[in-house]
PDB file of C-alpha atoms in Angstrom:
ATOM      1  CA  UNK S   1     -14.042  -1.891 -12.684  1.00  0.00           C
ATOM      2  CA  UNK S   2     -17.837  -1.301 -12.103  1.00  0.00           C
ATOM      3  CA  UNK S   3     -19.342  -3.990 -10.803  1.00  0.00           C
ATOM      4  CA  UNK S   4     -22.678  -2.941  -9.296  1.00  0.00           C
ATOM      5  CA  UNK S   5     -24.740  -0.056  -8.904  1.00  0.00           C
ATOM      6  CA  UNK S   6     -27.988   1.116  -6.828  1.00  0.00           C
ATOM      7  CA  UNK S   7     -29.386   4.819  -5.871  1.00  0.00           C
ATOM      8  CA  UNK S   8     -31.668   4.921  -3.599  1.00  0.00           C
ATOM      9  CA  UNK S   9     -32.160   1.253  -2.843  1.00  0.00           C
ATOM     10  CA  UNK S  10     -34.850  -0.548  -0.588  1.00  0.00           C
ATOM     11  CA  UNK S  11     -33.705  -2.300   2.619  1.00  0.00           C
ATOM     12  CA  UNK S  12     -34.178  -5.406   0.657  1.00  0.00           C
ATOM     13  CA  UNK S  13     -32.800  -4.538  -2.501  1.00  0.00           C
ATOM     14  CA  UNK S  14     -29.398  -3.561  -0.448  1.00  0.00           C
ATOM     15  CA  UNK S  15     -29.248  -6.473   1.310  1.00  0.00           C
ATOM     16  CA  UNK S  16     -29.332  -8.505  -1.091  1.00  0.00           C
ATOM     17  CA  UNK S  17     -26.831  -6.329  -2.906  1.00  0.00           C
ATOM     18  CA  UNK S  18     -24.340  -6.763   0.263  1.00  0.00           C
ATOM     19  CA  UNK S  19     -24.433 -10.685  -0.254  1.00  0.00           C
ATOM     20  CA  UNK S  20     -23.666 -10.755  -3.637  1.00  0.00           C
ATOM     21  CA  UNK S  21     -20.661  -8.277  -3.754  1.00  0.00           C
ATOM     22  CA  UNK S  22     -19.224  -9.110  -0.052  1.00  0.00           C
ATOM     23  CA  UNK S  23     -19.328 -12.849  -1.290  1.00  0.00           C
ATOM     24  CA  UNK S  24     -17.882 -12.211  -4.704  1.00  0.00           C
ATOM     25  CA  UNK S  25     -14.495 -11.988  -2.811  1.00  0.00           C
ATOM     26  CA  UNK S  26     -12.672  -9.882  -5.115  1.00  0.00           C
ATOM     27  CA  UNK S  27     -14.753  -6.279  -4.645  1.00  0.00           C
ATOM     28  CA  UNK S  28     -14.813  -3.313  -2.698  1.00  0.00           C
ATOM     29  CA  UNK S  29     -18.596  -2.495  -1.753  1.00  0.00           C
ATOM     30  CA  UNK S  30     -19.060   1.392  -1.135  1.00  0.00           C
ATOM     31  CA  UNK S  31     -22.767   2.379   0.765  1.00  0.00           C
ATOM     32  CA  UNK S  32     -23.457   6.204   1.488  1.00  0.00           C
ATOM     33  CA  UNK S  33     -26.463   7.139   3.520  1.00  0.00           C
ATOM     34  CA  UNK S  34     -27.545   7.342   6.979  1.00  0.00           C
ATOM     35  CA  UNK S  35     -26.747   4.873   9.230  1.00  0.00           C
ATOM     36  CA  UNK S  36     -26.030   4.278  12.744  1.00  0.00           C
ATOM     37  CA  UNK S  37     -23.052   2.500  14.035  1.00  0.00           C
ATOM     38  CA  UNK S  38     -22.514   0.848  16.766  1.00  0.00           C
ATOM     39  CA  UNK S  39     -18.987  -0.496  18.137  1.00  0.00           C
ATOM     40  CA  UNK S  40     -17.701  -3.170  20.958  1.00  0.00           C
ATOM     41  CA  UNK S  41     -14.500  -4.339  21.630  1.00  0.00           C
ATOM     42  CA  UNK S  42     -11.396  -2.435  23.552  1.00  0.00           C
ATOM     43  CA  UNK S  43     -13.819   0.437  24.138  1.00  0.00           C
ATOM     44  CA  UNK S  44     -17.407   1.156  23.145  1.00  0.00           C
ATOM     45  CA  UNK S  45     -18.601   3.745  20.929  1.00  0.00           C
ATOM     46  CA  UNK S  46     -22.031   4.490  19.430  1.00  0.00           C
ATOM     47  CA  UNK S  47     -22.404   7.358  16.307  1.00  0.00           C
ATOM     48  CA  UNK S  48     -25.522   9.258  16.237  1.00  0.00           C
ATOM     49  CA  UNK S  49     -27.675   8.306  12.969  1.00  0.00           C
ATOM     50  CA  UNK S  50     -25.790  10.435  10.338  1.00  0.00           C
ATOM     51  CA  UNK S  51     -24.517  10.281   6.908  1.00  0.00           C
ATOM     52  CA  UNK S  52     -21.671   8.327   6.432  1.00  0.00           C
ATOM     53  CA  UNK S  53     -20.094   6.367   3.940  1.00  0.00           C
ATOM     54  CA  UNK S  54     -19.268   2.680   4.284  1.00  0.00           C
ATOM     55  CA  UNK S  55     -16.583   1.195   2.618  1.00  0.00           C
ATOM     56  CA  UNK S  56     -15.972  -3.032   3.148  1.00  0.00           C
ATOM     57  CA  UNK S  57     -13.159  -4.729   1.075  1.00  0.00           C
ATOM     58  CA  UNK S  58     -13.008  -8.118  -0.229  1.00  0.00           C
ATOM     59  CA  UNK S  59     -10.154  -8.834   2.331  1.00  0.00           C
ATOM     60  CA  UNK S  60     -12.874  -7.864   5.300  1.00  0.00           C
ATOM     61  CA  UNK S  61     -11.420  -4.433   5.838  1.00  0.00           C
ATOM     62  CA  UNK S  62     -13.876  -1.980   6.707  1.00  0.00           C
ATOM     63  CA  UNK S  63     -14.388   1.840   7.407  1.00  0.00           C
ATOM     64  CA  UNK S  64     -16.823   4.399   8.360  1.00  0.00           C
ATOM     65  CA  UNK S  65     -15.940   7.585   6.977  1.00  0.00           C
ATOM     66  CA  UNK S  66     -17.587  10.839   8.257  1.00  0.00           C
ATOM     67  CA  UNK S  67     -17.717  14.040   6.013  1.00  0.00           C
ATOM     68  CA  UNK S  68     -14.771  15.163   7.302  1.00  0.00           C
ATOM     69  CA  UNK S  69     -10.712  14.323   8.176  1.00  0.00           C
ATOM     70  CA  UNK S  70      -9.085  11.495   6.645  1.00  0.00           C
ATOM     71  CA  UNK S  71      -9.660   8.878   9.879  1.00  0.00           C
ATOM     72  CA  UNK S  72     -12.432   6.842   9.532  1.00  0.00           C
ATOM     73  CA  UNK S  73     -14.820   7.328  12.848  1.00  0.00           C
ATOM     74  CA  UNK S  74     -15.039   3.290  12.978  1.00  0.00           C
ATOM     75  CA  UNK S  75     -13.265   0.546  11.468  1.00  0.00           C
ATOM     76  CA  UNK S  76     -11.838  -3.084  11.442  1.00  0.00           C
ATOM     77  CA  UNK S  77      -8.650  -4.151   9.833  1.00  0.00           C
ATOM     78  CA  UNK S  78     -10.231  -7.370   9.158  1.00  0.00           C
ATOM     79  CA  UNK S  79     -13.076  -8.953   9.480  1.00  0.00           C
ATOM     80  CA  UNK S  80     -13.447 -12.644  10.843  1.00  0.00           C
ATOM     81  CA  UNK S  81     -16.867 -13.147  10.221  1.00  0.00           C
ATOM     82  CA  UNK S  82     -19.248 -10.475   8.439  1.00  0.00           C
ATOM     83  CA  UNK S  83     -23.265 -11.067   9.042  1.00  0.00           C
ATOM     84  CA  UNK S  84     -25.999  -9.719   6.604  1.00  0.00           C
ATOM     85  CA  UNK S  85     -29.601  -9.291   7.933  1.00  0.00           C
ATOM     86  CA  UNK S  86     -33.050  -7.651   7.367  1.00  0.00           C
ATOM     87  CA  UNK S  87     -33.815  -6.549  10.899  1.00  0.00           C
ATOM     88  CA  UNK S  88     -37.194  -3.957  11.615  1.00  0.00           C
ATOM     89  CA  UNK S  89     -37.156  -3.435   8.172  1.00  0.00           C
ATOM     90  CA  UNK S  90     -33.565  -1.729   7.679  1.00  0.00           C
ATOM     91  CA  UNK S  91     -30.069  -3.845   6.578  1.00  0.00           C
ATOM     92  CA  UNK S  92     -27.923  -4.484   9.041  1.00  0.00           C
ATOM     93  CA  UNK S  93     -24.177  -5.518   8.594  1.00  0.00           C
ATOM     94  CA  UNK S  94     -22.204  -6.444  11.487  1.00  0.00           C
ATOM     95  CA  UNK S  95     -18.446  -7.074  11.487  1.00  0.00           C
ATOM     96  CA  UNK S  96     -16.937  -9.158  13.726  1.00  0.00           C
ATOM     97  CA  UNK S  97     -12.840  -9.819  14.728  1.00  0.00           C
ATOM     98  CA  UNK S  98     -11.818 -12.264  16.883  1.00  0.00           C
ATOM     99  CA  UNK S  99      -8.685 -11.497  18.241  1.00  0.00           C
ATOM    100  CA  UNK S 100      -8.889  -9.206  19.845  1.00  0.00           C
ATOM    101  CA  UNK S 101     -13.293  -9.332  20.342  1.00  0.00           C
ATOM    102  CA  UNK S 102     -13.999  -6.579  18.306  1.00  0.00           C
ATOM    103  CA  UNK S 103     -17.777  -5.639  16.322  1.00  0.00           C
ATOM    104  CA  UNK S 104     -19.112  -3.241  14.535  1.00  0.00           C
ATOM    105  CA  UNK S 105     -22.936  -3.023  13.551  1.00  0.00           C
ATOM    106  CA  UNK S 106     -23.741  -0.978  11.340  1.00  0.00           C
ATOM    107  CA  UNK S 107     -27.837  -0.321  10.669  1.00  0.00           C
ATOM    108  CA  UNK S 108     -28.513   1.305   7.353  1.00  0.00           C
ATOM    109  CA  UNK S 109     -31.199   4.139   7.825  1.00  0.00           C
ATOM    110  CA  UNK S 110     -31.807   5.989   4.277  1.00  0.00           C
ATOM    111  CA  UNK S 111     -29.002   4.377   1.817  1.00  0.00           C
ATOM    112  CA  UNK S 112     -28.665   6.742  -0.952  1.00  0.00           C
ATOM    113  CA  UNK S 113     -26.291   4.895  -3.287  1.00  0.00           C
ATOM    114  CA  UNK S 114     -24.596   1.470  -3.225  1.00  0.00           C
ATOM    115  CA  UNK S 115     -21.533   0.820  -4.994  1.00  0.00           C
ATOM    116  CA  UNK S 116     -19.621  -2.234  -5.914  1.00  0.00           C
ATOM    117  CA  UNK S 117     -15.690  -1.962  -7.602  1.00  0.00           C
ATOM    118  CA  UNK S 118     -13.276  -4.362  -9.021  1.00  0.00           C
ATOM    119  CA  UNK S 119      -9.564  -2.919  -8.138  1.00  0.00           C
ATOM    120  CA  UNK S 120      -6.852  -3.807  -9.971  1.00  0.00           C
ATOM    121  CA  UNK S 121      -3.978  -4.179  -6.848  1.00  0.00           C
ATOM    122  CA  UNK S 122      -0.738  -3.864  -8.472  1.00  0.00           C
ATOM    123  CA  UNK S 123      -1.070  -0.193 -10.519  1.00  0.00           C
ATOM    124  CA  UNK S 124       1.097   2.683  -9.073  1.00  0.00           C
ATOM    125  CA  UNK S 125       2.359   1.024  -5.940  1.00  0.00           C
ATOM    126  CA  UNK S 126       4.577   3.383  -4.156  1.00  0.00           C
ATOM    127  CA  UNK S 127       6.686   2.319  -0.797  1.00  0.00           C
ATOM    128  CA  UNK S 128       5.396   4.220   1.828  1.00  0.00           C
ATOM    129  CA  UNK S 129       7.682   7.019   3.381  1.00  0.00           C
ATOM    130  CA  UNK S 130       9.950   9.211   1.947  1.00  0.00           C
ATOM    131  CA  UNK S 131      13.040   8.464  -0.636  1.00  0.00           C
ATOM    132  CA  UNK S 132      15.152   9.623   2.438  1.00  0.00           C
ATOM    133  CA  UNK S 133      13.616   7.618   4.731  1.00  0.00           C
ATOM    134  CA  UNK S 134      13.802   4.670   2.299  1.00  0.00           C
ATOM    135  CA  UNK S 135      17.031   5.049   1.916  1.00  0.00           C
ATOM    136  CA  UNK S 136      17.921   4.972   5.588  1.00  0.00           C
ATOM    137  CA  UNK S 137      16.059   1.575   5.720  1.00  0.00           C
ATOM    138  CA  UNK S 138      17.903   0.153   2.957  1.00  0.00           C
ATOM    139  CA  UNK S 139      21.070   1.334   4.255  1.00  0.00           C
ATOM    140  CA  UNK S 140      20.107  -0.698   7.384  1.00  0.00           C
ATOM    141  CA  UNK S 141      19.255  -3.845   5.826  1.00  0.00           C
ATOM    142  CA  UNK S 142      21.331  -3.807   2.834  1.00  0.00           C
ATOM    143  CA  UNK S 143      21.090  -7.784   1.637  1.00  0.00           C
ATOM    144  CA  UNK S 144      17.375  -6.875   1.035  1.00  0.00           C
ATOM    145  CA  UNK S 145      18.458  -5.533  -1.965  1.00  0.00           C
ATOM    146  CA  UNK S 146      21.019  -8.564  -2.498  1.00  0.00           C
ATOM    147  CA  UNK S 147      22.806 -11.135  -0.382  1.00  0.00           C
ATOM    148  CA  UNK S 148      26.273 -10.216   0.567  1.00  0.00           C
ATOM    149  CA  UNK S 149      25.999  -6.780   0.068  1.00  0.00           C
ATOM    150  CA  UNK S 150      28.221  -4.515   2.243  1.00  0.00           C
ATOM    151  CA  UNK S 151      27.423  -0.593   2.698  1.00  0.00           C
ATOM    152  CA  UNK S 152      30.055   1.364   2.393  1.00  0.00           C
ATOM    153  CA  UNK S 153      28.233   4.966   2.024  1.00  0.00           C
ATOM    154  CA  UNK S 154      25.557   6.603   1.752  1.00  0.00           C
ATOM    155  CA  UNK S 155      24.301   9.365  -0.392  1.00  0.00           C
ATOM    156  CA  UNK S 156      27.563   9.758  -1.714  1.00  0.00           C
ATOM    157  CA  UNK S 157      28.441  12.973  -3.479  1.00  0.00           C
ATOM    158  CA  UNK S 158      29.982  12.918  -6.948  1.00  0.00           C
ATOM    159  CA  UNK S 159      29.968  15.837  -9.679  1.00  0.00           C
ATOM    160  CA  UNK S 160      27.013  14.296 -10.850  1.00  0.00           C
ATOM    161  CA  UNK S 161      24.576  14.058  -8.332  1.00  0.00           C
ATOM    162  CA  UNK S 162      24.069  12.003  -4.835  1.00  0.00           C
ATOM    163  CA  UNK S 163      24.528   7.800  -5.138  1.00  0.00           C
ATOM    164  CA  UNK S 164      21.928   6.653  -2.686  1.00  0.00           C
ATOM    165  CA  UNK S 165      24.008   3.870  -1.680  1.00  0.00           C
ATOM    166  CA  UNK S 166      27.233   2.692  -2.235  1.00  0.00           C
ATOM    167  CA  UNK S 167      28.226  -0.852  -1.749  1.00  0.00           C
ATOM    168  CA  UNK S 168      30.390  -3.961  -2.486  1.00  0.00           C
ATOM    169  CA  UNK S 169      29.064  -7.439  -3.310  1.00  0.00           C
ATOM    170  CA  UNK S 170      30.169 -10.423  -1.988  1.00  0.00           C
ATOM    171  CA  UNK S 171      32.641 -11.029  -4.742  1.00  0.00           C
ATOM    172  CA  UNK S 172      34.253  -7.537  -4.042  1.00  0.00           C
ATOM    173  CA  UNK S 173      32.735  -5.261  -7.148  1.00  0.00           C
ATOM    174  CA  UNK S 174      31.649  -2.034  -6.184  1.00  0.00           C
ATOM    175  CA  UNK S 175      27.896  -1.716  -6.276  1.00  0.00           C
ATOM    176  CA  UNK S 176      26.079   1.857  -7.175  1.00  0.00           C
ATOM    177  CA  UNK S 177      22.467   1.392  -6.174  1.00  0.00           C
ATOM    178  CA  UNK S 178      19.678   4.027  -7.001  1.00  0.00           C
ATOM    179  CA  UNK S 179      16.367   3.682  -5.017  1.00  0.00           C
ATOM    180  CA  UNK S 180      13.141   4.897  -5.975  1.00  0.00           C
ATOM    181  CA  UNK S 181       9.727   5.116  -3.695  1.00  0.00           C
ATOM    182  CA  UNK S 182       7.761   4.280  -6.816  1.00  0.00           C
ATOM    183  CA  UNK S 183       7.649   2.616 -10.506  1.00  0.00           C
ATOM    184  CA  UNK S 184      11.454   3.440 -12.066  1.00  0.00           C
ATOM    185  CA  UNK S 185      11.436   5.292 -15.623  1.00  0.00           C
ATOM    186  CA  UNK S 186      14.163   5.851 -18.086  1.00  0.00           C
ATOM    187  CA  UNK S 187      15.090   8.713 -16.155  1.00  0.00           C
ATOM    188  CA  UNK S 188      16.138   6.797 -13.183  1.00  0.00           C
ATOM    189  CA  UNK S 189      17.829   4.645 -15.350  1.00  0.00           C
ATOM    190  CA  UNK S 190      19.866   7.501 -16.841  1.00  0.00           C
ATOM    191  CA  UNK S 191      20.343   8.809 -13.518  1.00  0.00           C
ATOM    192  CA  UNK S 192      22.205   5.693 -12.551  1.00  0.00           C
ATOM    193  CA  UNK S 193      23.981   5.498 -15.361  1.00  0.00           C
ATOM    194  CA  UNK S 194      25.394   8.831 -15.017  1.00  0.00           C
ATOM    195  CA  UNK S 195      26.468   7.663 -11.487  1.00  0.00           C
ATOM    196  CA  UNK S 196      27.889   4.748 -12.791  1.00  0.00           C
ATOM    197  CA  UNK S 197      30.025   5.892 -15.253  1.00  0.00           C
ATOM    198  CA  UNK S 198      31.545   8.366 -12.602  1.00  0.00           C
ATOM    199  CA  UNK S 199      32.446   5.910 -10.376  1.00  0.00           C
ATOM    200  CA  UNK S 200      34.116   3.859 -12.940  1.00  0.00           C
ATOM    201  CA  UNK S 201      36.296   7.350 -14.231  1.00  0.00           C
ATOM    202  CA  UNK S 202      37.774   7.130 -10.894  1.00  0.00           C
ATOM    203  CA  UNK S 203      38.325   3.282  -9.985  1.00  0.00           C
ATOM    204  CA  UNK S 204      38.142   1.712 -13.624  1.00  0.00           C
ATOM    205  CA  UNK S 205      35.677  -0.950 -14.677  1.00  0.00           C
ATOM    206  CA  UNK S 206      33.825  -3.452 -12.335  1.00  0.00           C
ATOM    207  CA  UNK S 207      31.292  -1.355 -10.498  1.00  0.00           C
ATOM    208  CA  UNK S 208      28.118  -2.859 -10.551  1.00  0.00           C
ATOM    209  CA  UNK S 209      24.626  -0.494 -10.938  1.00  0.00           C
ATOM    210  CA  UNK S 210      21.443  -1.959  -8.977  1.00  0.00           C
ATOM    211  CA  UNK S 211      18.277   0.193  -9.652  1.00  0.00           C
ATOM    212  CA  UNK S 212      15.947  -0.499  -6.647  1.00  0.00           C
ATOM    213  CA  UNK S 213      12.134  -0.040  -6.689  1.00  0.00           C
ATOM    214  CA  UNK S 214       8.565  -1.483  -6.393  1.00  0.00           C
ATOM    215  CA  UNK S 215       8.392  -1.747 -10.349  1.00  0.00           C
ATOM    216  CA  UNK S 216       9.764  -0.556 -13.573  1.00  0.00           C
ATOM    217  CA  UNK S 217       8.623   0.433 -16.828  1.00  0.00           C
ATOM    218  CA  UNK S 218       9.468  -2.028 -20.084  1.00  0.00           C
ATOM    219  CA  UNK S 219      10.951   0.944 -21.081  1.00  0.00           C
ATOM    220  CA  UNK S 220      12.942   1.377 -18.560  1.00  0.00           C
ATOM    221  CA  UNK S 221      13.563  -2.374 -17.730  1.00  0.00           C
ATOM    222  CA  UNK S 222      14.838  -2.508 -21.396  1.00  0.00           C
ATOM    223  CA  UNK S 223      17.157   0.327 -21.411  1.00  0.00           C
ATOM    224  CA  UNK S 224      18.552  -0.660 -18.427  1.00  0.00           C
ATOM    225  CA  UNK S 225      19.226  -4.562 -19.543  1.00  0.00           C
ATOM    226  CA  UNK S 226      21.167  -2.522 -22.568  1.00  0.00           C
ATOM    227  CA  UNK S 227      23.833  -0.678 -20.258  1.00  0.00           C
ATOM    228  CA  UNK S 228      24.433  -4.106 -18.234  1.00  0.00           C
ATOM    229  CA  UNK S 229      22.722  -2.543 -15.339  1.00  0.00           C
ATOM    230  CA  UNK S 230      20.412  -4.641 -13.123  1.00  0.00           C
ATOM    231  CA  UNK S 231      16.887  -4.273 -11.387  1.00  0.00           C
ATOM    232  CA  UNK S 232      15.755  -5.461  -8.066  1.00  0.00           C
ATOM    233  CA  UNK S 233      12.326  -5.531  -7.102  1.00  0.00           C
ATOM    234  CA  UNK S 234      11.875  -3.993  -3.514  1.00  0.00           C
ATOM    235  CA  UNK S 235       8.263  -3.698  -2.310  1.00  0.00           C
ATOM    236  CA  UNK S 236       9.023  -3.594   1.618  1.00  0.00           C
ATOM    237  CA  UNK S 237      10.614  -1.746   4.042  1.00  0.00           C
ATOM    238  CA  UNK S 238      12.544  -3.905   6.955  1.00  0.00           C
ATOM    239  CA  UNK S 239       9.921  -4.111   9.971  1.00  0.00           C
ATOM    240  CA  UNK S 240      11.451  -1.973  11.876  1.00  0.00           C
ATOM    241  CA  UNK S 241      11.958   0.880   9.766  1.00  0.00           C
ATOM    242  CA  UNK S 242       8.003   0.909   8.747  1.00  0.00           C
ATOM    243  CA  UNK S 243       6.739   0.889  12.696  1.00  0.00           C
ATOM    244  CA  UNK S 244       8.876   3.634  12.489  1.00  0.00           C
ATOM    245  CA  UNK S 245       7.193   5.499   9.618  1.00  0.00           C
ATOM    246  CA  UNK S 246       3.689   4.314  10.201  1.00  0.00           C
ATOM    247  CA  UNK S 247       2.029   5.440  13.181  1.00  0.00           C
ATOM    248  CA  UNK S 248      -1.471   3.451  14.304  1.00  0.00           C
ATOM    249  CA  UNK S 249      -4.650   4.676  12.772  1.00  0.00           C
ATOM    250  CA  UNK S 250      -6.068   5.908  16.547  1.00  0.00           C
ATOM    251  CA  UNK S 251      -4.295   7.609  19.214  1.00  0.00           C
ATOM    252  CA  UNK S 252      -3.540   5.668  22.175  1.00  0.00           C
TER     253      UNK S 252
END
């Protein structure tokens, strides 16, 4: 995971830093110290020299974080071009976006520590928003769980517990799915069960169980292929339904 590390690092020593990771293309490069940042684009902003830390990943993301608050006080959601320099003896980095015009220059004053990571991307994804709010979006758009699948309740009470959805596939089977916002376990795989074999006390066999999340154990994925259950993968709301849930970083 540690890729690179400098305290207290020379204007030249951090520049030269800043090309190797930014380049690499695969790591998130961390600088705390005082800087001074500049922005242009929609608006214009300039930030008093202060301490702030930088963070730039390898997809041209970048933020300014102050000491405070979770929004960054500057930032670009990508970067189109990113340029490295030695100017009056401090390192500059400026990113630009073209569309819309958008830069911000950032002049490194007194780095105190320069940090270069590796992330792994695909540990502990969760789907943003809650289960509720999941469900509603599923319930919405319910062939994003499978083609030719036709709600027919949701959160459906039983002695049991609440099915998140109920459904019927294209062939007519009755279809109990069970969402979950983040990697399934046995227990969600129980918990369908459970719901499962209730439905099938009351209209015999044929019902279907779909357990729907971002990932799932080996565990879990096991136990589940063992009942005849099934998994589906679902790492996305429908469109509409995240605008909903995710407002912009900035006000206005």
């Amino acid at each position: 995971m540690l890729r690179g590390l400098l305290e207290t690092p020379s204007p030249e020593a951090l520049l030269a830093f800043l090309k190797e990771y930014l380049r690499a293309g695969d790591t998130l490069v961390q600088v705390a110290g005082e800087c001074e940042v500049y922005y242009h684009g929609r608006a214009a902003s300039v930030a008093d020299a202060g301490d702030f830390l930088v963070l730039v990943k390898h997809d041209g993301s970048l933020q300014v974080q102050g000491a405070t608050g979770i929004k960054p006080i500057n930032w670009q959601p990508v970067s189109d071009h990113v340029q490295l320099d030695l100017e009056d003896g401090r390192a500059v980095l400026v990113s630009e976006r073209f569309n819309p015009a958008e830069v911000v220059r950032i002049v490194f004053l007194e780095p105190a520590l320069a940090l270069a990571l590796t992330l792994r991307e695909v540990g502990g994804f969760v789907l943003m928003g809650s289960e509720a709010e999941m469900q509603r979006a599923r319930a919405s758009a319910p062939q994003l769980i499978e083609k030719g699948l036709t709600l027919l309740d949701v959160e459906l009470p039983t002695e049991v517990g609440g099915i998140d959805l109920y459904a019927r596939d294209r062939d007519g089977r009755l279809v109990v799915v069970e969402l979950k916002r983040g990697k399934a376990t046995q227990e969600a795989v129980h918990q369908l069960m459970r719901y499962v074999e209730r439905v099938r006390e009351l209209v015999g066999e044929g019902v279907r169980g779909i357990l729907a999340a971002p990932d799932i154990s080996k565990p879990a994925l096991e136990r589940l292929q063992e009942l005849a259950l099934e998994f589906r993968e679902v790492r996305a709301l429908p469109i509409e339904a995240a605008a909903e849930q995710q407002p912009p970083l900035f006000d206005g």
